[in-house]
Amino acid sequence: MKAIFSGIQPSGDLHIGNYIGAIQQWVSLQNQESHRFIFSIVDLHAITVYQDPEILSKRTLEVTAIYLASGIDPKKSIIFVQSDNPDHTYCAWVLNCVTNFGWLTRMTQFKDKSLKQGRANTSAGLFNYPVLMAADILLYDTDLVPVGEDQIQHVELTRDIAKKFNQVYKPIFKVPEALIDKKSARIMSLQNPLSKMSKSEVDPKAKINLTDSDSEIVEKIRKAVTDSGNEIIYDPKAKPAISNLLVIFSKFSGRSISDLQDYYKGKKYSEFKEDLAEVVVENIRPIRERYFELIDNKDYLIDLLKKGAEKAFEISHKKVLEINSAVGLGI
Ligand code: TYM
């Protein structure tokens, strides 16, 4: 049985980048009956940067509701909160002890974030973040990790950590692979097509949240920046804004990019944007509606997460016992 593991930090409102890059992939994989699916809400990763405690626990439930509203089926997938399973931090510690310091200093996400925040404000947790991510993945004998492009380097590091542990101690870890949909792995900001759409975006027009209303979506697409010229073609170098909109259109409509290019040949940006807005609205609406139903049903969500954590622990703890025996921990 193949295992698929992925997770999202409850560090902000989820947007269409998270959906296209990650959740949409998870949902389409989920029908493979021979696979085991585990999706986590990784709150311990979120606190590597300060989070308001009340907002954090609220967001954890919100992300859970988004998973379900988007089509993650708790009958087919294990859904749990990372901090509900103590094996993750335990395993992360052991893995920290086989992770070379130099590997972590090369992580681009750490370099970017620590540069933005300033070294003095950067936590050691942020530095060790990828090791906790390796623990998340390796504890479940994961084969595939469906993620967006920004996580590839972390999955590569996970592979290095697994290989080193297997070599130094015993070969107990499966070496996982990232699963990426190349074209849609990096959805860009609607206001700056050269930078990634991100949860921490300050300009609300730069991202479309999965809970945005129809009119907010229409407005954001209308105001999305375009490129010079008037052709609607996929060319990320020459036309980064239009290319990004074409990828979003393709992902929400199921139409190929070349089909869209043919269809919009000779048509205006405004017409293209109008149709795009309609497609995004039609796709987000059912997710949003289901989300608002679910978020009102906190007891259901909490119960589901508790059961998910128990199932996750059942699997991960077997691996922890293997780790202990391989390393010689305990008696
Ligand atoms: P996070 O919470 O930043 O993002 C969640 C997922 O969304 C993808 N993503 C995007 N994809 C396309 N375009 C974008 N603009 C975009 N922005 C975000 C991310 O690549 C990710 O797949 N470290 C992870 C969370 C994590 C994890 C794990 C993932 C912790 N442990 C184990 C997989 C396996 C993160 O910060 O994702």
PDB file of N, CA and C in Angstrom, residues 103-173:
ATOM      1  N   TRP A 103      23.137  21.607   5.805  1.00  0.00           N
ATOM      2  CA  TRP A 103      21.958  21.363   4.958  1.00  0.00           C
ATOM      3  C   TRP A 103      20.878  22.393   5.276  1.00  0.00           C
ATOM      4  N   LEU A 104      20.709  22.683   6.559  1.00  0.00           N
ATOM      5  CA  LEU A 104      19.632  23.606   6.956  1.00  0.00           C
ATOM      6  C   LEU A 104      19.949  25.046   6.562  1.00  0.00           C
ATOM      7  N   THR A 105      21.229  25.398   6.610  1.00  0.00           N
ATOM      8  CA  THR A 105      21.581  26.782   6.244  1.00  0.00           C
ATOM      9  C   THR A 105      21.321  27.043   4.759  1.00  0.00           C
ATOM     10  N   ARG A 106      21.211  25.987   3.968  1.00  0.00           N
ATOM     11  CA  ARG A 106      20.985  26.179   2.524  1.00  0.00           C
ATOM     12  C   ARG A 106      19.507  26.265   2.142  1.00  0.00           C
ATOM     13  N   MET A 107      18.606  26.097   3.096  1.00  0.00           N
ATOM     14  CA  MET A 107      17.171  26.110   2.761  1.00  0.00           C
ATOM     15  C   MET A 107      16.732  27.521   2.354  1.00  0.00           C
ATOM     16  N   THR A 108      16.230  27.647   1.135  1.00  0.00           N
ATOM     17  CA  THR A 108      15.921  28.999   0.641  1.00  0.00           C
ATOM     18  C   THR A 108      14.765  29.636   1.423  1.00  0.00           C
ATOM     19  N   GLN A 109      13.801  28.814   1.856  1.00  0.00           N
ATOM     20  CA  GLN A 109      12.685  29.417   2.581  1.00  0.00           C
ATOM     21  C   GLN A 109      13.172  30.024   3.909  1.00  0.00           C
ATOM     22  N   PHE A 110      14.094  29.325   4.579  1.00  0.00           N
ATOM     23  CA  PHE A 110      14.657  29.875   5.814  1.00  0.00           C
ATOM     24  C   PHE A 110      15.435  31.160   5.509  1.00  0.00           C
ATOM     25  N   LYS A 111      16.224  31.117   4.449  1.00  0.00           N
ATOM     26  CA  LYS A 111      17.031  32.302   4.118  1.00  0.00           C
ATOM     27  C   LYS A 111      16.122  33.504   3.848  1.00  0.00           C
ATOM     28  N   ASP A 112      15.077  33.279   3.044  1.00  0.00           N
ATOM     29  CA  ASP A 112      14.156  34.377   2.701  1.00  0.00           C
ATOM     30  C   ASP A 112      13.458  34.926   3.943  1.00  0.00           C
ATOM     31  N   LYS A 113      12.883  33.997   4.739  1.00  0.00           N
ATOM     32  CA  LYS A 113      12.090  34.448   5.890  1.00  0.00           C
ATOM     33  C   LYS A 113      12.970  35.116   6.927  1.00  0.00           C
ATOM     34  N   SER A 114      14.158  34.558   7.177  1.00  0.00           N
ATOM     35  CA  SER A 114      15.009  35.129   8.225  1.00  0.00           C
ATOM     36  C   SER A 114      15.567  36.484   7.783  1.00  0.00           C
ATOM     37  N   LEU A 115      15.730  36.624   6.472  1.00  0.00           N
ATOM     38  CA  LEU A 115      16.202  37.907   5.961  1.00  0.00           C
ATOM     39  C   LEU A 115      15.125  38.976   6.160  1.00  0.00           C
ATOM     40  N   LYS A 116      13.881  38.592   5.855  1.00  0.00           N
ATOM     41  CA  LYS A 116      12.745  39.513   5.996  1.00  0.00           C
ATOM     42  C   LYS A 116      12.559  39.921   7.457  1.00  0.00           C
ATOM     43  N   GLN A 117      12.624  38.931   8.362  1.00  0.00           N
ATOM     44  CA  GLN A 117      12.353  39.202   9.778  1.00  0.00           C
ATOM     45  C   GLN A 117      13.561  39.792  10.488  1.00  0.00           C
ATOM     46  N   GLY A 118      14.734  39.550   9.956  1.00  0.00           N
ATOM     47  CA  GLY A 118      15.971  39.927  10.636  1.00  0.00           C
ATOM     48  C   GLY A 118      16.400  38.777  11.528  1.00  0.00           C
ATOM     49  N   ARG A 119      17.691  38.475  11.549  1.00  0.00           N
ATOM     50  CA  ARG A 119      18.203  37.331  12.316  1.00  0.00           C
ATOM     51  C   ARG A 119      17.799  37.368  13.793  1.00  0.00           C
ATOM     52  N   ALA A 120      17.813  38.599  14.373  1.00  0.00           N
ATOM     53  CA  ALA A 120      17.532  38.715  15.805  1.00  0.00           C
ATOM     54  C   ALA A 120      16.109  38.271  16.139  1.00  0.00           C
ATOM     55  N   ASN A 121      15.206  38.399  15.173  1.00  0.00           N
ATOM     56  CA  ASN A 121      13.810  38.013  15.404  1.00  0.00           C
ATOM     57  C   ASN A 121      13.490  36.614  14.890  1.00  0.00           C
ATOM     58  N   THR A 122      14.492  35.910  14.411  1.00  0.00           N
ATOM     59  CA  THR A 122      14.240  34.599  13.818  1.00  0.00           C
ATOM     60  C   THR A 122      14.412  33.511  14.859  1.00  0.00           C
ATOM     61  N   SER A 123      13.417  32.635  14.986  1.00  0.00           N
ATOM     62  CA  SER A 123      13.488  31.575  16.006  1.00  0.00           C
ATOM     63  C   SER A 123      14.319  30.397  15.506  1.00  0.00           C
ATOM     64  N   ALA A 124      14.872  29.653  16.479  1.00  0.00           N
ATOM     65  CA  ALA A 124      15.586  28.419  16.116  1.00  0.00           C
ATOM     66  C   ALA A 124      14.594  27.424  15.505  1.00  0.00           C
ATOM     67  N   GLY A 125      13.313  27.563  15.884  1.00  0.00           N
ATOM     68  CA  GLY A 125      12.270  26.700  15.315  1.00  0.00           C
ATOM     69  C   GLY A 125      12.177  26.864  13.801  1.00  0.00           C
ATOM     70  N   LEU A 126      12.329  28.099  13.348  1.00  0.00           N
ATOM     71  CA  LEU A 126      12.248  28.340  11.904  1.00  0.00           C
ATOM     72  C   LEU A 126      13.416  27.649  11.188  1.00  0.00           C
ATOM     73  N   PHE A 127      14.562  27.647  11.850  1.00  0.00           N
ATOM     74  CA  PHE A 127      15.743  26.997  11.282  1.00  0.00           C
ATOM     75  C   PHE A 127      15.529  25.478  11.192  1.00  0.00           C
ATOM     76  N   ASN A 128      14.921  24.922  12.243  1.00  0.00           N
ATOM     77  CA  ASN A 128      14.714  23.468  12.306  1.00  0.00           C
ATOM     78  C   ASN A 128      13.419  22.993  11.648  1.00  0.00           C
ATOM     79  N   TYR A 129      12.668  23.929  11.150  1.00  0.00           N
ATOM     80  CA  TYR A 129      11.365  23.664  10.524  1.00  0.00           C
ATOM     81  C   TYR A 129      11.392  22.475   9.548  1.00  0.00           C
ATOM     82  N   PRO A 130      12.380  22.426   8.624  1.00  0.00           N
ATOM     83  CA  PRO A 130      12.358  21.321   7.656  1.00  0.00           C
ATOM     84  C   PRO A 130      12.584  19.944   8.287  1.00  0.00           C
ATOM     85  N   VAL A 131      13.188  19.923   9.475  1.00  0.00           N
ATOM     86  CA  VAL A 131      13.417  18.625  10.134  1.00  0.00           C
ATOM     87  C   VAL A 131      12.087  18.095  10.695  1.00  0.00           C
ATOM     88  N   LEU A 132      11.285  19.015  11.228  1.00  0.00           N
ATOM     89  CA  LEU A 132       9.946  18.619  11.694  1.00  0.00           C
ATOM     90  C   LEU A 132       9.117  18.136  10.505  1.00  0.00           C
ATOM     91  N   MET A 133       9.291  18.782   9.377  1.00  0.00           N
ATOM     92  CA  MET A 133       8.568  18.363   8.171  1.00  0.00           C
ATOM     93  C   MET A 133       9.034  16.964   7.739  1.00  0.00           C
ATOM     94  N   ALA A 134      10.329  16.710   7.872  1.00  0.00           N
ATOM     95  CA  ALA A 134      10.851  15.368   7.539  1.00  0.00           C
ATOM     96  C   ALA A 134      10.219  14.334   8.470  1.00  0.00           C
ATOM     97  N   ALA A 135      10.081  14.686   9.749  1.00  0.00           N
ATOM     98  CA  ALA A 135       9.462  13.759  10.708  1.00  0.00           C
ATOM     99  C   ALA A 135       8.020  13.464  10.293  1.00  0.00           C
ATOM    100  N   ASP A 136       7.272  14.529   9.934  1.00  0.00           N
ATOM    101  CA  ASP A 136       5.875  14.344   9.497  1.00  0.00           C
ATOM    102  C   ASP A 136       5.808  13.271   8.412  1.00  0.00           C
ATOM    103  N   ILE A 137       6.703  13.406   7.468  1.00  0.00           N
ATOM    104  CA  ILE A 137       6.652  12.555   6.276  1.00  0.00           C
ATOM    105  C   ILE A 137       7.150  11.138   6.582  1.00  0.00           C
ATOM    106  N   LEU A 138       8.286  11.053   7.283  1.00  0.00           N
ATOM    107  CA  LEU A 138       8.944   9.742   7.442  1.00  0.00           C
ATOM    108  C   LEU A 138       8.223   8.823   8.426  1.00  0.00           C
ATOM    109  N   LEU A 139       7.489   9.414   9.367  1.00  0.00           N
ATOM    110  CA  LEU A 139       6.790   8.597  10.369  1.00  0.00           C
ATOM    111  C   LEU A 139       5.746   7.663   9.761  1.00  0.00           C
ATOM    112  N   TYR A 140       5.262   7.999   8.565  1.00  0.00           N
ATOM    113  CA  TYR A 140       4.151   7.240   7.984  1.00  0.00           C
ATOM    114  C   TYR A 140       4.579   6.397   6.776  1.00  0.00           C
ATOM    115  N   ASP A 141       5.874   6.147   6.637  1.00  0.00           N
ATOM    116  CA  ASP A 141       6.370   5.384   5.475  1.00  0.00           C
ATOM    117  C   ASP A 141       5.827   5.973   4.175  1.00  0.00           C
ATOM    118  N   THR A 142       5.877   7.280   4.091  1.00  0.00           N
ATOM    119  CA  THR A 142       5.283   7.990   2.951  1.00  0.00           C
ATOM    120  C   THR A 142       6.041   7.719   1.655  1.00  0.00           C
ATOM    121  N   ASP A 143       5.264   7.458   0.597  1.00  0.00           N
ATOM    122  CA  ASP A 143       5.862   7.315  -0.733  1.00  0.00           C
ATOM    123  C   ASP A 143       5.844   8.652  -1.469  1.00  0.00           C
ATOM    124  N   LEU A 144       4.680   9.324  -1.408  1.00  0.00           N
ATOM    125  CA  LEU A 144       4.514  10.538  -2.209  1.00  0.00           C
ATOM    126  C   LEU A 144       4.034  11.710  -1.354  1.00  0.00           C
ATOM    127  N   VAL A 145       4.582  12.892  -1.659  1.00  0.00           N
ATOM    128  CA  VAL A 145       4.228  14.101  -0.919  1.00  0.00           C
ATOM    129  C   VAL A 145       3.713  15.136  -1.927  1.00  0.00           C
ATOM    130  N   PRO A 146       2.384  15.221  -2.120  1.00  0.00           N
ATOM    131  CA  PRO A 146       1.859  16.202  -3.075  1.00  0.00           C
ATOM    132  C   PRO A 146       1.908  17.621  -2.502  1.00  0.00           C
ATOM    133  N   VAL A 147       2.706  18.457  -3.125  1.00  0.00           N
ATOM    134  CA  VAL A 147       2.930  19.829  -2.628  1.00  0.00           C
ATOM    135  C   VAL A 147       3.136  20.789  -3.799  1.00  0.00           C
ATOM    136  N   GLY A 148       3.163  22.076  -3.481  1.00  0.00           N
ATOM    137  CA  GLY A 148       3.518  23.100  -4.455  1.00  0.00           C
ATOM    138  C   GLY A 148       5.039  23.202  -4.557  1.00  0.00           C
ATOM    139  N   GLU A 149       5.470  24.001  -5.520  1.00  0.00           N
ATOM    140  CA  GLU A 149       6.904  24.068  -5.840  1.00  0.00           C
ATOM    141  C   GLU A 149       7.779  24.525  -4.676  1.00  0.00           C
ATOM    142  N   ASP A 150       7.250  25.423  -3.849  1.00  0.00           N
ATOM    143  CA  ASP A 150       8.073  25.976  -2.766  1.00  0.00           C
ATOM    144  C   ASP A 150       8.481  24.923  -1.732  1.00  0.00           C
ATOM    145  N   GLN A 151       7.859  23.738  -1.779  1.00  0.00           N
ATOM    146  CA  GLN A 151       8.194  22.699  -0.793  1.00  0.00           C
ATOM    147  C   GLN A 151       9.137  21.625  -1.345  1.00  0.00           C
ATOM    148  N   ILE A 152       9.519  21.745  -2.610  1.00  0.00           N
ATOM    149  CA  ILE A 152      10.366  20.694  -3.209  1.00  0.00           C
ATOM    150  C   ILE A 152      11.674  20.551  -2.444  1.00  0.00           C
ATOM    151  N   GLN A 153      12.284  21.685  -2.134  1.00  0.00           N
ATOM    152  CA  GLN A 153      13.590  21.621  -1.453  1.00  0.00           C
ATOM    153  C   GLN A 153      13.469  20.920  -0.094  1.00  0.00           C
ATOM    154  N   HIS A 154      12.339  21.145   0.585  1.00  0.00           N
ATOM    155  CA  HIS A 154      12.147  20.488   1.884  1.00  0.00           C
ATOM    156  C   HIS A 154      11.975  18.971   1.723  1.00  0.00           C
ATOM    157  N   VAL A 155      11.323  18.571   0.647  1.00  0.00           N
ATOM    158  CA  VAL A 155      11.152  17.125   0.427  1.00  0.00           C
ATOM    159  C   VAL A 155      12.505  16.500   0.042  1.00  0.00           C
ATOM    160  N   GLU A 156      13.294  17.240  -0.726  1.00  0.00           N
ATOM    161  CA  GLU A 156      14.645  16.756  -1.065  1.00  0.00           C
ATOM    162  C   GLU A 156      15.467  16.567   0.209  1.00  0.00           C
ATOM    163  N   LEU A 157      15.351  17.524   1.117  1.00  0.00           N
ATOM    164  CA  LEU A 157      16.076  17.421   2.389  1.00  0.00           C
ATOM    165  C   LEU A 157      15.591  16.200   3.181  1.00  0.00           C
ATOM    166  N   THR A 158      14.287  15.987   3.163  1.00  0.00           N
ATOM    167  CA  THR A 158      13.714  14.813   3.845  1.00  0.00           C
ATOM    168  C   THR A 158      14.362  13.537   3.313  1.00  0.00           C
ATOM    169  N   ARG A 159      14.554  13.496   2.010  1.00  0.00           N
ATOM    170  CA  ARG A 159      15.199  12.316   1.401  1.00  0.00           C
ATOM    171  C   ARG A 159      16.624  12.159   1.935  1.00  0.00           C
ATOM    172  N   ASP A 160      17.347  13.284   2.011  1.00  0.00           N
ATOM    173  CA  ASP A 160      18.738  13.224   2.503  1.00  0.00           C
ATOM    174  C   ASP A 160      18.780  12.754   3.956  1.00  0.00           C
ATOM    175  N   ILE A 161      17.836  13.267   4.753  1.00  0.00           N
ATOM    176  CA  ILE A 161      17.805  12.885   6.172  1.00  0.00           C
ATOM    177  C   ILE A 161      17.499  11.391   6.295  1.00  0.00           C
ATOM    178  N   ALA A 162      16.509  10.921   5.529  1.00  0.00           N
ATOM    179  CA  ALA A 162      16.142   9.490   5.586  1.00  0.00           C
ATOM    180  C   ALA A 162      17.334   8.620   5.189  1.00  0.00           C
ATOM    181  N   LYS A 163      18.006   9.013   4.118  1.00  0.00           N
ATOM    182  CA  LYS A 163      19.140   8.204   3.636  1.00  0.00           C
ATOM    183  C   LYS A 163      20.249   8.178   4.675  1.00  0.00           C
ATOM    184  N   LYS A 164      20.505   9.339   5.286  1.00  0.00           N
ATOM    185  CA  LYS A 164      21.597   9.382   6.270  1.00  0.00           C
ATOM    186  C   LYS A 164      21.247   8.513   7.487  1.00  0.00           C
ATOM    187  N   PHE A 165      20.003   8.638   7.967  1.00  0.00           N
ATOM    188  CA  PHE A 165      19.597   7.815   9.115  1.00  0.00           C
ATOM    189  C   PHE A 165      19.733   6.327   8.764  1.00  0.00           C
ATOM    190  N   ASN A 166      19.225   5.974   7.594  1.00  0.00           N
ATOM    191  CA  ASN A 166      19.258   4.563   7.166  1.00  0.00           C
ATOM    192  C   ASN A 166      20.682   4.024   7.113  1.00  0.00           C
ATOM    193  N   GLN A 167      21.605   4.919   6.736  1.00  0.00           N
ATOM    194  CA  GLN A 167      23.004   4.505   6.597  1.00  0.00           C
ATOM    195  C   GLN A 167      23.678   4.412   7.977  1.00  0.00           C
ATOM    196  N   VAL A 168      23.429   5.441   8.811  1.00  0.00           N
ATOM    197  CA  VAL A 168      24.104   5.503  10.112  1.00  0.00           C
ATOM    198  C   VAL A 168      23.552   4.442  11.068  1.00  0.00           C
ATOM    199  N   TYR A 169      22.231   4.266  11.068  1.00  0.00           N
ATOM    200  CA  TYR A 169      21.614   3.297  11.980  1.00  0.00           C
ATOM    201  C   TYR A 169      21.150   2.062  11.212  1.00  0.00           C
ATOM    202  N   LYS A 170      19.840   2.018  10.934  1.00  0.00           N
ATOM    203  CA  LYS A 170      19.267   0.859  10.224  1.00  0.00           C
ATOM    204  C   LYS A 170      18.342   1.386   9.144  1.00  0.00           C
ATOM    205  N   PRO A 171      18.199   0.670   8.039  1.00  0.00           N
ATOM    206  CA  PRO A 171      17.324   1.186   6.961  1.00  0.00           C
ATOM    207  C   PRO A 171      15.846   1.034   7.306  1.00  0.00           C
ATOM    208  N   ILE A 172      15.354   1.908   8.168  1.00  0.00           N
ATOM    209  CA  ILE A 172      13.938   1.804   8.581  1.00  0.00           C
ATOM    210  C   ILE A 172      13.039   2.826   7.882  1.00  0.00           C
ATOM    211  N   PHE A 173      13.640   3.821   7.237  1.00  0.00           N
ATOM    212  CA  PHE A 173      12.801   4.864   6.620  1.00  0.00           C
ATOM    213  C   PHE A 173      12.668   4.672   5.111  1.00  0.00           C
TER     214      PHE A 173
END
